[in-house]
Short mmCIF file of C-alpha atoms in Angstrom, two decimals:
data_model
loop_
_atom_site.label_atom_id
_atom_site.label_comp_id
_atom_site.label_asym_id
_atom_site.label_seq_id
_atom_site.Cartn_x
_atom_site.Cartn_y
_atom_site.Cartn_z
CA UNK A 196 17.32 50.03 23.93
CA UNK A 197 16.41 49.16 27.21
CA UNK A 198 15.28 45.64 28.39
CA UNK A 199 13.15 45.12 31.07
CA UNK A 200 11.78 42.40 32.82
CA UNK A 201 8.09 43.26 33.33
CA UNK A 202 6.68 45.95 30.87
CA UNK A 203 3.39 46.99 31.94
CA UNK A 204 0.49 48.97 30.27
CA UNK A 205 -1.83 51.12 32.77
CA UNK A 206 -1.62 51.87 35.80
CA UNK A 207 -4.66 51.10 38.23
CA UNK A 208 -4.84 49.52 40.81
CA UNK A 209 -3.98 45.95 39.35
CA UNK A 210 -1.36 47.65 37.72
CA UNK A 211 0.16 49.51 40.78
CA UNK A 212 0.37 45.64 42.77
CA UNK A 213 2.07 43.98 40.27
CA UNK A 214 4.46 46.60 39.37
CA UNK A 215 5.30 46.67 43.73
CA UNK A 216 5.63 43.13 44.15
CA UNK A 217 7.98 42.66 40.95
CA UNK A 218 10.39 45.56 42.03
CA UNK A 219 10.24 44.09 45.50
CA UNK A 220 11.84 40.55 44.12
CA UNK A 221 13.81 42.46 42.63
CA UNK A 222 13.26 42.41 39.06
CA UNK A 223 13.11 45.58 36.41
CA UNK A 224 9.59 46.74 35.91
CA UNK A 225 8.42 49.83 33.33
CA UNK A 226 4.59 50.94 33.58
CA UNK A 227 3.54 53.05 31.32
CA UNK A 228 0.58 55.35 31.75
CA UNK A 229 -1.12 57.05 28.91
CA UNK A 230 -2.51 59.80 31.32
CA UNK A 231 -0.70 62.17 33.00
CA UNK A 232 -1.19 60.74 36.46
CA UNK A 233 -0.92 57.43 38.20
CA UNK A 234 -4.22 55.48 39.56
CA UNK A 235 -6.49 55.09 36.86
CA UNK A 236 -10.05 55.46 39.24
CA UNK A 237 -8.00 56.21 42.34
CA UNK A 238 -8.21 60.41 41.48
CA UNK A 239 -8.95 63.12 43.67
CA UNK A 240 -8.83 66.24 42.67
CA UNK A 241 -9.22 69.71 43.76
CA UNK A 242 -10.49 71.21 40.55
CA UNK A 243 -13.85 69.78 40.76
CA UNK A 244 -15.89 72.10 42.63
CA UNK A 245 -14.42 74.73 44.42
CA UNK A 246 -10.67 75.77 46.05
CA UNK A 247 -10.50 73.49 49.24
CA UNK A 248 -12.48 70.50 48.90
CA UNK A 249 -10.59 67.37 47.38
CA UNK A 250 -13.17 65.26 45.80
CA UNK A 251 -12.64 61.45 44.94
CA UNK A 252 -13.63 61.74 40.77
CA UNK A 253 -14.15 57.61 40.09
CA UNK A 254 -13.19 55.02 43.12
CA UNK A 255 -13.99 55.70 47.03
CA UNK A 256 -14.15 53.08 49.40
CA UNK A 257 -11.04 51.00 49.93
CA UNK A 258 -12.76 47.98 51.99
CA UNK A 259 -12.26 45.29 49.52
CA UNK A 260 -8.23 46.07 49.59
CA UNK A 261 -8.07 46.09 52.82
CA UNK A 262 -9.43 43.12 53.14
CA UNK A 263 -7.51 41.18 50.41
CA UNK A 264 -4.16 39.67 50.27
CA UNK A 265 -2.82 42.50 47.83
CA UNK A 266 -2.77 44.77 51.24
CA UNK A 267 -1.68 41.78 53.15
CA UNK A 268 1.57 41.61 51.42
CA UNK A 269 2.38 45.65 50.61
CA UNK A 270 -0.03 47.27 53.44
CA UNK A 271 3.15 47.52 55.59
CA UNK A 272 5.54 48.82 52.76
CA UNK A 273 2.54 51.08 51.50
CA UNK A 274 2.52 52.85 54.71
CA UNK A 275 5.56 54.07 54.91
CA UNK A 276 5.11 55.32 51.65
CA UNK A 277 2.22 57.29 52.90
CA UNK A 278 -1.08 55.33 52.64
CA UNK A 279 -3.51 55.64 55.87
CA UNK A 280 -6.80 54.43 55.80
CA UNK A 281 -9.83 56.79 57.50
CA UNK A 282 -12.57 54.58 59.25
CA UNK A 283 -16.40 55.18 60.22
CA UNK A 284 -18.20 52.52 63.21
CA UNK A 285 -20.80 53.42 60.67
CA UNK A 286 -20.04 51.46 56.91
CA UNK A 287 -23.64 51.69 55.16
CA UNK A 288 -27.27 52.85 55.67
CA UNK A 289 -30.25 53.22 53.65
CA UNK A 290 -32.56 56.32 53.77
CA UNK A 291 -35.88 55.48 52.02
CA UNK A 292 -38.36 57.70 50.64
CA UNK A 293 -40.56 57.71 53.76
CA UNK A 294 -37.71 59.09 56.02
CA UNK A 295 -37.49 54.98 57.24
CA UNK A 296 -33.50 55.05 57.76
CA UNK A 297 -31.72 51.75 58.93
CA UNK A 298 -27.55 51.77 59.81
CA UNK A 299 -25.22 48.92 59.76
CA UNK A 300 -22.75 48.79 62.67
CA UNK A 301 -19.67 47.01 62.62
CA UNK A 302 -20.91 45.25 65.89
CA UNK A 303 -22.38 42.29 65.25
CA UNK A 304 -24.78 42.33 67.84
CA UNK A 305 -25.70 45.35 67.70
CA UNK A 306 -26.97 45.03 64.23
CA UNK A 307 -28.75 41.53 65.30
CA UNK A 308 -30.50 43.64 68.19
CA UNK A 309 -31.22 46.69 65.41
CA UNK A 310 -32.50 44.09 62.82
CA UNK A 311 -34.61 42.10 65.22
CA UNK A 312 -36.44 45.24 66.16
CA UNK A 313 -37.44 46.05 62.80
CA UNK A 314 -38.95 42.57 62.53
CA UNK A 315 -38.62 39.66 64.63
CA UNK A 316 -35.89 37.02 63.38
CA UNK A 317 -34.24 39.51 60.74
CA UNK A 318 -31.32 39.65 63.23
CA UNK A 319 -30.76 36.95 63.80
CA UNK A 320 -30.71 35.59 60.52
CA UNK A 321 -28.28 38.59 59.35
CA UNK A 322 -26.15 36.21 62.25
CA UNK A 323 -26.71 33.12 60.30
CA UNK A 324 -25.49 34.91 57.04
CA UNK A 325 -22.76 36.47 57.87
CA UNK A 326 -21.63 34.03 60.34
CA UNK A 327 -21.77 31.43 57.36
CA UNK A 328 -19.40 33.70 55.43
CA UNK A 329 -17.23 33.67 57.95
CA UNK A 330 -17.16 29.87 58.61
CA UNK A 331 -16.02 29.65 55.18
CA UNK A 332 -14.14 32.97 55.14
CA UNK A 333 -10.87 30.56 53.77
CA UNK A 334 -12.66 28.69 50.65
CA UNK A 335 -15.53 30.99 49.78
CA UNK A 336 -12.39 33.67 49.96
CA UNK A 337 -10.00 31.68 47.88
CA UNK A 338 -12.15 30.82 44.95
CA UNK A 339 -13.32 34.39 44.71
CA UNK A 340 -9.52 36.13 44.95
CA UNK A 341 -6.96 32.95 43.46
CA UNK A 342 -6.67 32.00 40.02
CA UNK A 343 -9.25 29.60 39.26
CA UNK A 344 -7.97 27.15 36.25
CA UNK A 345 -5.36 25.76 38.51
CA UNK A 346 -4.39 22.48 40.60
CA UNK A 347 -4.41 24.77 43.15
CA UNK A 348 -8.18 25.09 43.21
CA UNK A 349 -9.54 22.02 41.73
CA UNK A 350 -7.65 20.37 45.30
CA UNK A 351 -8.72 23.02 47.08
CA UNK A 352 -12.68 22.37 46.14
CA UNK A 353 -11.83 18.38 46.77
CA UNK A 354 -10.56 19.06 50.16
CA UNK A 355 -14.28 21.25 50.31
CA UNK A 356 -16.20 18.04 49.47
CA UNK A 357 -14.19 15.48 51.55
CA UNK A 358 -14.38 17.77 54.30
CA UNK A 359 -18.44 18.64 53.50
CA UNK A 360 -19.57 15.45 51.23
CA UNK A 361 -20.65 15.60 48.35
CA UNK A 362 -24.52 16.24 48.80
CA UNK A 363 -23.97 19.85 50.98
CA UNK A 364 -21.23 20.72 48.67
CA UNK A 365 -22.90 20.96 45.68
CA UNK A 366 -25.61 22.09 48.07
CA UNK A 367 -23.92 25.50 48.57
CA UNK A 368 -22.94 26.09 45.03
CA UNK A 369 -26.22 26.10 44.30
CA UNK A 370 -27.27 28.07 47.60
CA UNK A 371 -24.23 30.10 46.26
CA UNK A 372 -25.93 30.86 42.21
CA UNK A 373 -29.47 32.32 44.10
CA UNK A 374 -30.54 36.14 43.24
CA UNK A 375 -30.24 38.58 45.80
CA UNK A 376 -33.79 38.80 45.62
CA UNK A 377 -34.07 35.84 46.21
CA UNK A 378 -32.68 35.65 49.36
CA UNK A 379 -34.11 38.91 50.62
CA UNK A 380 -37.42 37.42 49.77
CA UNK A 381 -37.30 34.07 51.87
CA UNK A 382 -35.14 35.43 54.61
CA UNK A 383 -35.82 39.09 55.63
CA UNK A 384 -39.62 40.38 56.23
CA UNK A 385 -38.01 43.92 56.88
CA UNK A 386 -38.35 46.27 53.74
CA UNK A 387 -35.94 48.54 55.31
CA UNK A 388 -33.26 45.63 55.96
CA UNK A 389 -34.26 44.25 52.84
CA UNK A 390 -33.66 47.94 51.67
CA UNK A 391 -30.30 48.13 52.95
CA UNK A 392 -28.90 45.66 50.86
CA UNK A 393 -30.79 45.35 47.69
CA UNK A 394 -28.66 48.02 46.19
CA UNK A 395 -24.76 46.44 46.81
CA UNK A 396 -25.87 44.22 43.98
CA UNK A 397 -24.94 47.11 41.90
CA UNK A 398 -22.26 47.74 43.37
CA UNK A 399 -20.29 44.30 41.51
CA UNK A 400 -22.01 45.04 38.57
CA UNK A 401 -25.01 42.68 38.90
CA UNK A 402 -29.31 43.43 39.62
CA UNK A 403 -31.57 41.85 42.14
CA UNK A 404 -31.83 39.48 39.83
CA UNK A 405 -28.78 38.26 38.52
CA UNK A 406 -27.31 35.21 38.96
CA UNK A 407 -24.95 34.67 42.24
CA UNK A 408 -26.31 38.31 43.83
CA UNK A 409 -27.23 36.81 46.78
CA UNK A 410 -23.85 35.14 47.94
CA UNK A 411 -22.22 38.70 46.91
CA UNK A 412 -24.78 40.43 48.80
CA UNK A 413 -23.84 37.85 52.11
CA UNK A 414 -19.52 38.66 51.59
CA UNK A 415 -20.20 42.03 51.23
CA UNK A 416 -22.52 42.49 54.51
CA UNK A 417 -19.99 40.34 56.01
CA UNK A 418 -17.06 42.62 54.55
CA UNK A 419 -18.44 46.18 55.67
CA UNK A 420 -19.33 44.49 59.08
CA UNK A 421 -16.08 43.26 59.61
CA UNK A 422 -13.63 45.99 57.73
CA UNK A 423 -15.90 49.19 57.34
CA UNK A 424 -16.81 51.20 54.40
CA UNK A 425 -12.89 52.34 54.69
CA UNK A 426 -11.21 55.93 52.77
CA UNK A 427 -8.05 56.88 52.27
CA UNK A 428 -6.55 59.94 53.80
CA UNK A 429 -6.51 62.80 51.83
CA UNK A 430 -8.30 60.89 48.67
CA UNK A 431 -8.11 58.09 46.42
CA UNK A 432 -4.96 59.83 44.99
CA UNK A 433 -3.11 59.13 47.72
CA UNK A 434 -3.00 55.69 47.38
CA UNK A 435 -1.52 55.93 43.79
CA UNK A 436 1.59 58.23 45.43
CA UNK A 437 1.91 55.70 47.65
CA UNK A 438 2.10 52.98 45.45
CA UNK A 439 4.52 54.80 42.62
CA UNK A 440 6.67 55.96 46.01
CA UNK A 441 7.08 52.22 46.80
CA UNK A 442 7.34 51.24 43.37
CA UNK A 443 10.30 53.96 42.36
CA UNK A 444 12.14 53.26 45.97
CA UNK A 445 12.43 49.26 44.71
CA UNK A 446 14.09 50.93 41.41
CA UNK A 447 10.76 50.24 39.66
CA UNK A 448 10.49 53.18 36.99
CA UNK A 449 6.61 54.92 35.95
CA UNK A 450 6.31 56.75 33.14
CA UNK A 451 3.35 58.61 32.50
CA UNK A 452 1.84 60.39 29.32
CA UNK A 453 3.02 57.82 27.44
CA UNK A 454 0.72 55.58 25.30
CA UNK A 455 1.23 52.12 24.07
CA UNK A 456 0.05 51.70 20.80
CA UNK A 457 1.00 48.05 20.08
CA UNK A 458 2.47 45.12 21.60
CA UNK A 459 4.80 43.58 19.44
CA UNK A 460 4.81 39.94 19.19
CA UNK A 461 7.47 37.60 17.71
CA UNK A 462 7.42 34.29 16.94
CA UNK A 463 4.37 34.15 19.26
CA UNK A 464 6.01 35.84 22.04
CA UNK A 465 5.56 39.11 23.32
CA UNK A 466 8.99 40.99 23.50
CA UNK A 467 7.50 44.81 24.31
CA UNK A 468 5.94 47.73 22.95
CA UNK A 469 5.84 50.47 20.33
CA UNK A 470 4.25 53.54 21.52
CA UNK A 471 2.14 55.78 20.00
CA UNK A 472 5.46 58.09 19.68
CA UNK A 473 7.25 55.38 17.43
CA UNK A 474 9.53 54.43 20.32
CA UNK A 475 9.79 51.01 20.84
CA UNK A 476 10.52 49.45 24.49
CA UNK A 477 11.55 45.72 24.81
CA UNK A 478 10.65 43.12 28.16
CA UNK A 479 10.47 39.44 28.83
CA UNK A 480 6.76 39.80 29.79
CA UNK A 481 3.95 42.21 29.12
CA UNK A 482 1.24 42.85 31.71
CA UNK A 483 -1.97 44.71 30.04
CA UNK A 484 -4.22 46.11 32.57
CA UNK A 485 -6.52 46.94 29.41
CA UNK A 486 -10.33 46.05 28.48
CA UNK A 487 -10.58 42.89 26.24
CA UNK A 488 -11.32 45.45 23.16
CA UNK A 489 -8.11 47.28 23.68
CA UNK A 490 -6.10 44.59 24.15
CA UNK A 491 -7.23 42.32 21.12
CA UNK A 492 -8.56 44.51 18.56
CA UNK A 493 -5.95 47.89 19.92
CA UNK A 494 -2.96 47.04 21.03
CA UNK A 495 -2.50 43.10 19.55
CA UNK A 496 -4.59 43.99 16.08
CA UNK A 497 -5.35 40.71 14.19
CA UNK A 498 -2.31 39.39 15.78
CA UNK A 499 -4.54 36.99 17.87
CA UNK A 500 -7.50 37.70 18.29
CA UNK A 501 -9.74 34.58 19.73
CA UNK A 502 -13.25 34.44 18.23
CA UNK A 503 -15.34 35.13 21.18
CA UNK A 504 -14.00 38.41 21.93
CA UNK A 505 -16.73 40.01 19.49
CA UNK A 506 -18.98 38.60 22.44
CA UNK A 507 -17.69 40.13 24.90
CA UNK A 508 -20.61 42.51 26.97
CA UNK A 509 -20.01 45.96 28.58
CA UNK A 510 -22.40 46.30 31.73
CA UNK A 511 -24.15 49.57 32.40
CA UNK A 512 -22.65 52.93 32.92
CA UNK A 513 -21.71 54.73 36.52
CA UNK A 514 -23.00 58.31 36.49
CA UNK A 515 -20.97 61.27 39.04
CA UNK A 516 -21.84 63.90 41.46
CA UNK A 517 -19.82 66.08 43.30
CA UNK A 518 -21.06 68.48 45.72
CA UNK A 519 -19.17 71.60 47.70
CA UNK A 520 -21.36 72.23 50.54
CA UNK A 521 -21.67 75.16 52.82
CA UNK A 522 -22.17 73.06 56.07
CA UNK A 523 -23.37 70.26 58.52
CA UNK A 524 -26.36 67.93 56.20
CA UNK A 525 -29.41 67.59 58.02
CA UNK A 526 -30.64 64.38 56.81
CA UNK A 527 -34.58 63.65 57.33
CA UNK A 528 -33.07 60.22 58.65
CA UNK A 529 -32.00 59.91 62.12
CA UNK A 530 -28.70 59.04 62.74
CA UNK A 531 -26.83 59.21 59.83
CA UNK A 532 -24.36 61.47 60.16
CA UNK A 533 -21.38 59.52 60.58
CA UNK A 534 -21.81 56.63 57.57
CA UNK A 535 -19.10 56.40 55.46
CA UNK A 536 -22.36 55.61 52.54
CA UNK A 537 -26.02 55.62 52.01
CA UNK A 538 -27.91 54.49 49.76
CA UNK A 539 -31.14 56.53 48.86
CA UNK A 540 -33.70 54.10 47.50
CA UNK A 541 -36.97 52.07 48.03
CA UNK A 542 -35.78 48.63 48.40
CA UNK A 543 -35.73 45.87 46.26
CA UNK A 544 -38.26 46.72 43.25
CA UNK A 545 -36.73 50.16 43.00
CA UNK A 546 -33.39 48.72 43.08
CA UNK A 547 -34.78 46.34 40.18
CA UNK A 548 -36.78 48.89 38.14
CA UNK A 549 -33.89 51.62 37.87
CA UNK A 550 -31.17 49.11 36.70
CA UNK A 551 -33.93 47.44 34.12
CA UNK A 552 -34.50 50.74 32.71
CA UNK A 553 -30.63 51.49 32.29
CA UNK A 554 -29.94 48.09 30.83
CA UNK A 555 -33.05 48.84 28.08
CA UNK A 556 -31.13 52.27 27.64
CA UNK A 557 -33.15 54.09 29.54
CA UNK A 558 -32.26 57.03 32.12
CA UNK A 559 -34.16 55.82 35.13
CA UNK A 560 -37.02 57.67 36.34
CA UNK A 561 -35.95 57.13 40.40
CA UNK A 562 -32.56 56.10 39.89
CA UNK A 563 -30.24 54.10 42.74
CA UNK A 564 -28.27 56.74 44.20
CA UNK A 565 -25.11 56.20 46.49
CA UNK A 566 -24.13 58.87 48.56
CA UNK A 567 -20.37 58.98 50.54
CA UNK A 568 -20.01 61.30 53.07
CA UNK A 569 -16.17 60.72 52.99
CA UNK A 570 -15.44 64.60 55.25
CA UNK A 571 -17.30 62.77 57.87
CA UNK A 572 -14.37 60.29 58.37
CA UNK A 573 -11.42 62.98 56.57
CA UNK A 574 -11.50 65.81 57.76
CA UNK A 575 -8.99 67.05 55.67
CA UNK A 576 -11.21 67.03 52.36
CA UNK A 577 -13.06 70.23 52.62
CA UNK A 578 -12.80 73.43 54.94
CA UNK A 579 -13.36 73.52 58.78
CA UNK A 580 -16.95 73.11 58.73
CA UNK A 581 -17.94 72.46 55.68
CA UNK A 582 -18.57 69.24 53.64
CA UNK A 583 -18.41 67.09 50.97
CA UNK A 584 -20.88 64.60 48.93
CA UNK A 585 -19.78 61.91 46.32
CA UNK A 586 -22.92 60.37 44.40
CA UNK A 587 -22.43 57.07 43.00
CA UNK A 588 -24.99 56.08 40.53
CA UNK A 589 -24.35 52.69 39.11
CA UNK A 590 -27.41 52.66 36.67
CA UNK A 591 -26.59 55.23 33.45
CA UNK A 592 -27.21 53.91 30.14
CA UNK A 593 -23.68 54.13 28.02
CA UNK A 594 -26.06 54.18 24.71
CA UNK A 595 -29.41 55.92 25.30
CA UNK A 596 -32.35 55.18 24.03
CA UNK A 597 -34.89 57.39 25.99
CA UNK A 598 -36.41 58.62 28.72
CA UNK A 599 -38.39 56.36 31.28
CA UNK A 600 -39.71 59.39 32.49
CA UNK A 601 -40.76 60.68 29.29
CA UNK A 602 -39.25 64.33 30.26
CA UNK A 603 -35.29 64.60 29.00
CA UNK A 604 -34.59 64.86 25.44
CA UNK A 605 -33.08 62.44 24.55
CA UNK A 606 -30.32 60.99 21.90
CA UNK A 607 -28.17 58.13 21.58
CA UNK A 608 -24.91 59.95 22.95
CA UNK A 609 -24.57 61.50 26.16
CA UNK A 610 -24.47 65.49 25.80
CA UNK A 611 -23.67 67.95 28.48
CA UNK A 612 -27.40 69.48 28.44
CA UNK A 613 -28.74 65.56 29.08
CA UNK A 614 -26.11 65.18 32.08
CA UNK A 615 -27.12 68.49 33.75
CA UNK A 616 -30.74 67.26 33.58
CA UNK A 617 -30.18 63.91 34.57
CA UNK A 618 -28.31 65.75 37.40
CA UNK A 619 -30.99 67.68 37.80
CA UNK A 620 -33.28 64.78 38.87
CA UNK A 621 -30.83 63.24 40.85
CA UNK A 622 -30.73 66.31 43.13
CA UNK A 623 -34.28 66.51 44.13
CA UNK A 624 -34.20 63.38 44.74
CA UNK A 625 -31.34 63.87 46.80
CA UNK A 626 -32.89 67.16 48.28
CA UNK A 627 -35.98 65.66 49.67
CA UNK A 628 -34.06 63.26 51.65
CA UNK A 629 -31.64 66.39 53.40
CA UNK A 630 -34.43 69.21 55.25
CA UNK A 631 -31.27 72.65 54.98
CA UNK A 632 -30.53 71.36 51.29
CA UNK A 633 -31.06 75.37 49.85
CA UNK A 634 -29.10 76.51 52.93
CA UNK A 635 -26.32 74.40 52.56
CA UNK A 636 -25.69 74.21 48.47
CA UNK A 637 -22.51 75.80 47.13
CA UNK A 638 -21.26 73.78 43.73
CA UNK A 639 -22.42 70.74 41.98
CA UNK A 640 -20.06 68.58 39.31
CA UNK A 641 -21.78 66.13 37.25
CA UNK A 642 -19.72 63.51 35.54
CA UNK A 643 -21.92 61.39 32.63
CA UNK A 644 -20.84 57.86 31.93
CA UNK A 645 -18.93 59.61 28.54
CA UNK A 646 -17.27 61.67 30.62
CA UNK A 647 -15.71 58.96 33.17
CA UNK A 648 -14.15 57.28 29.91
CA UNK A 649 -12.26 60.58 28.09
CA UNK A 650 -10.87 60.04 31.69
CA UNK A 651 -9.91 56.77 31.71
CA UNK A 652 -10.13 54.57 28.38
CA UNK A 653 -11.17 51.80 30.41
CA UNK A 654 -13.97 52.23 31.98
CA UNK A 655 -15.68 51.29 28.29
CA UNK A 656 -19.41 53.46 28.17
CA UNK A 657 -18.46 54.46 31.70
CA UNK A 658 -18.83 51.01 32.92
CA UNK A 659 -16.64 50.67 35.97
CA UNK A 660 -16.71 46.90 36.75
CA UNK A 661 -14.43 46.08 33.41
CA UNK A 662 -17.53 44.49 31.87
CA UNK A 663 -21.19 43.02 32.68
CA UNK A 664 -20.62 40.49 35.53
CA UNK A 665 -23.35 38.43 34.38
CA UNK A 666 -22.40 34.04 35.26
CA UNK A 667 -21.59 34.05 31.46
CA UNK A 668 -18.52 36.46 31.82
CA UNK A 669 -17.49 36.08 35.00
CA UNK A 670 -14.87 33.09 37.71
CA UNK A 671 -13.10 30.61 35.18
CA UNK A 672 -14.99 32.49 31.59
CA UNK A 673 -13.59 36.16 32.57
CA UNK A 674 -13.55 37.92 29.91
CA UNK A 675 -13.59 34.67 27.67
CA UNK A 676 -13.87 31.88 28.18
CA UNK A 677 -10.95 30.87 26.58
CA UNK A 678 -8.74 32.94 28.65
CA UNK A 679 -7.27 30.95 31.25
CA UNK A 680 -6.30 32.85 34.59
CA UNK A 681 -4.38 36.27 33.55
CA UNK A 682 -2.84 33.98 30.56
CA UNK A 683 -3.12 34.98 26.65
CA UNK A 684 -3.06 33.33 23.84
CA UNK A 685 0.44 35.07 23.52
CA UNK A 686 3.10 33.85 25.05
CA UNK A 687 4.64 36.41 28.09
CA UNK A 688 1.55 38.40 27.31
CA UNK A 689 -0.77 38.23 30.87
CA UNK A 690 -4.22 40.45 30.98
CA UNK A 691 -4.70 41.75 34.37
CA UNK A 692 -7.40 44.02 35.43
CA UNK A 693 -10.99 44.12 36.40
CA UNK A 694 -12.21 43.04 32.99
CA UNK A 695 -10.09 39.25 34.06
CA UNK A 696 -10.84 37.39 37.60
CA UNK A 697 -11.54 38.30 40.18
CA UNK A 698 -13.25 41.11 38.83
CA UNK A 699 -14.01 44.78 39.51
CA UNK A 700 -13.13 46.74 42.47
CA UNK A 701 -10.55 48.31 44.49
CA UNK A 702 -8.47 44.87 45.60
CA UNK A 703 -5.63 44.24 42.95
CA UNK A 704 -6.71 40.71 43.10
CA UNK A 705 -5.59 40.17 39.27
CA UNK A 706 -2.21 42.42 40.01
CA UNK A 707 -0.93 39.97 42.91
CA UNK A 708 -2.29 37.03 41.13
CA UNK A 709 -0.20 37.53 37.80
CA UNK A 710 3.09 38.91 40.25
CA UNK A 711 2.48 35.94 42.44
CA UNK A 712 2.81 33.34 38.96
CA UNK A 713 5.78 35.25 37.99
CA UNK A 714 7.44 34.57 41.17
CA UNK A 715 6.95 36.91 43.79
#
């Protein structure tokens, strides 16, 4: 019977980061993945709309990976195995229902001028906000990325208290807890400037009224301005392929179509897994990249279930729409042709309304829509002269209680008819923002939260963020208050993925942290 140093369950970005770092160290590593492909949410398909159109079915933008420690450690190796990023100097914009648009540049001076032109002082405030993030970057990104419950973090906070003083540090943490609504409404006068940032809190699983949303939005503003909104050349699936090539070149093994059914625990230690086919695989350590319910209720059963697991909450679901288009897009707003990600929203109140409706189990009347134009960054995504759109709607209820507009007949579980009716609503909004929509639309494909969960078991209820990101189950309390970093109550069993600190996104942070903790 084969014995591995590390057995990793799942093949999302955190699992692949851990496998790449540990195999590079020289340890024997096995990754088992229940699906027929690796990558988790990094999935590109040509079977979504029409032949020749390459769609990222789930995740698309890699700014968190490009700016994080995992890329710093592995970026050169991954590049040699085919990972290449494509960029635009215009990472994001907002397009409001009245046709007004505001675009962010990867140029602080240009952003200051553009924001000041909308309202005197707003550009200067932007410079101050992102400037403070830049000034505190070493401290802030360590808190957002490294293991929090540790001597290292305690020393980091102590050093910062010595540097700033206890009073200023207390004030810093207080401001960091500010909701995005509070930040935007007290600092910016222009509705356009408020609107460009309000939707971004949805991409970290929050709402405009949630604690620490203002700080997360400022971090996103800094990251987009500094690093843009890059996509992977050829699609997000190419990132998974580069990881797999790197891991296998270092002696690691990846097996797809293998479902872990049970973690074997002996004398309080994880010693391997049993697969759904009855195969036993032994390992010195087991690393589970799963949602908490899958780990504690499924893989461990009653072996070591913490009582607090019952309280773990998943957040709003995600809804995806993909389009194949017959030519260039004629946006109603100016200057949007090269923008990577465009939000269609009227601002803070509109974002708040749509997210609140979804949180109450209702289909939103006017959902907040994020529109990606990956072909403008990477022309290989579609035939020459054509176009594709990637739409993410982060306000889709996993269980439906009704339609806030009173137009769609609903049942609690997503059906094909409900999915297409909601897609029609989204498309009606999109069409109002594109002058030549009727002339260029070729084909669409919609994915409900239920469809997304069927493709990736970790997307419980279509939640792409591994669980609600509210303060009670984030930072040192993620996924549950009793868990310390990536460790569990079982020796040699580690828990990584979006459900653990540092949370969701394509940063690979928890995989990086567990690999470093294991000596990589």
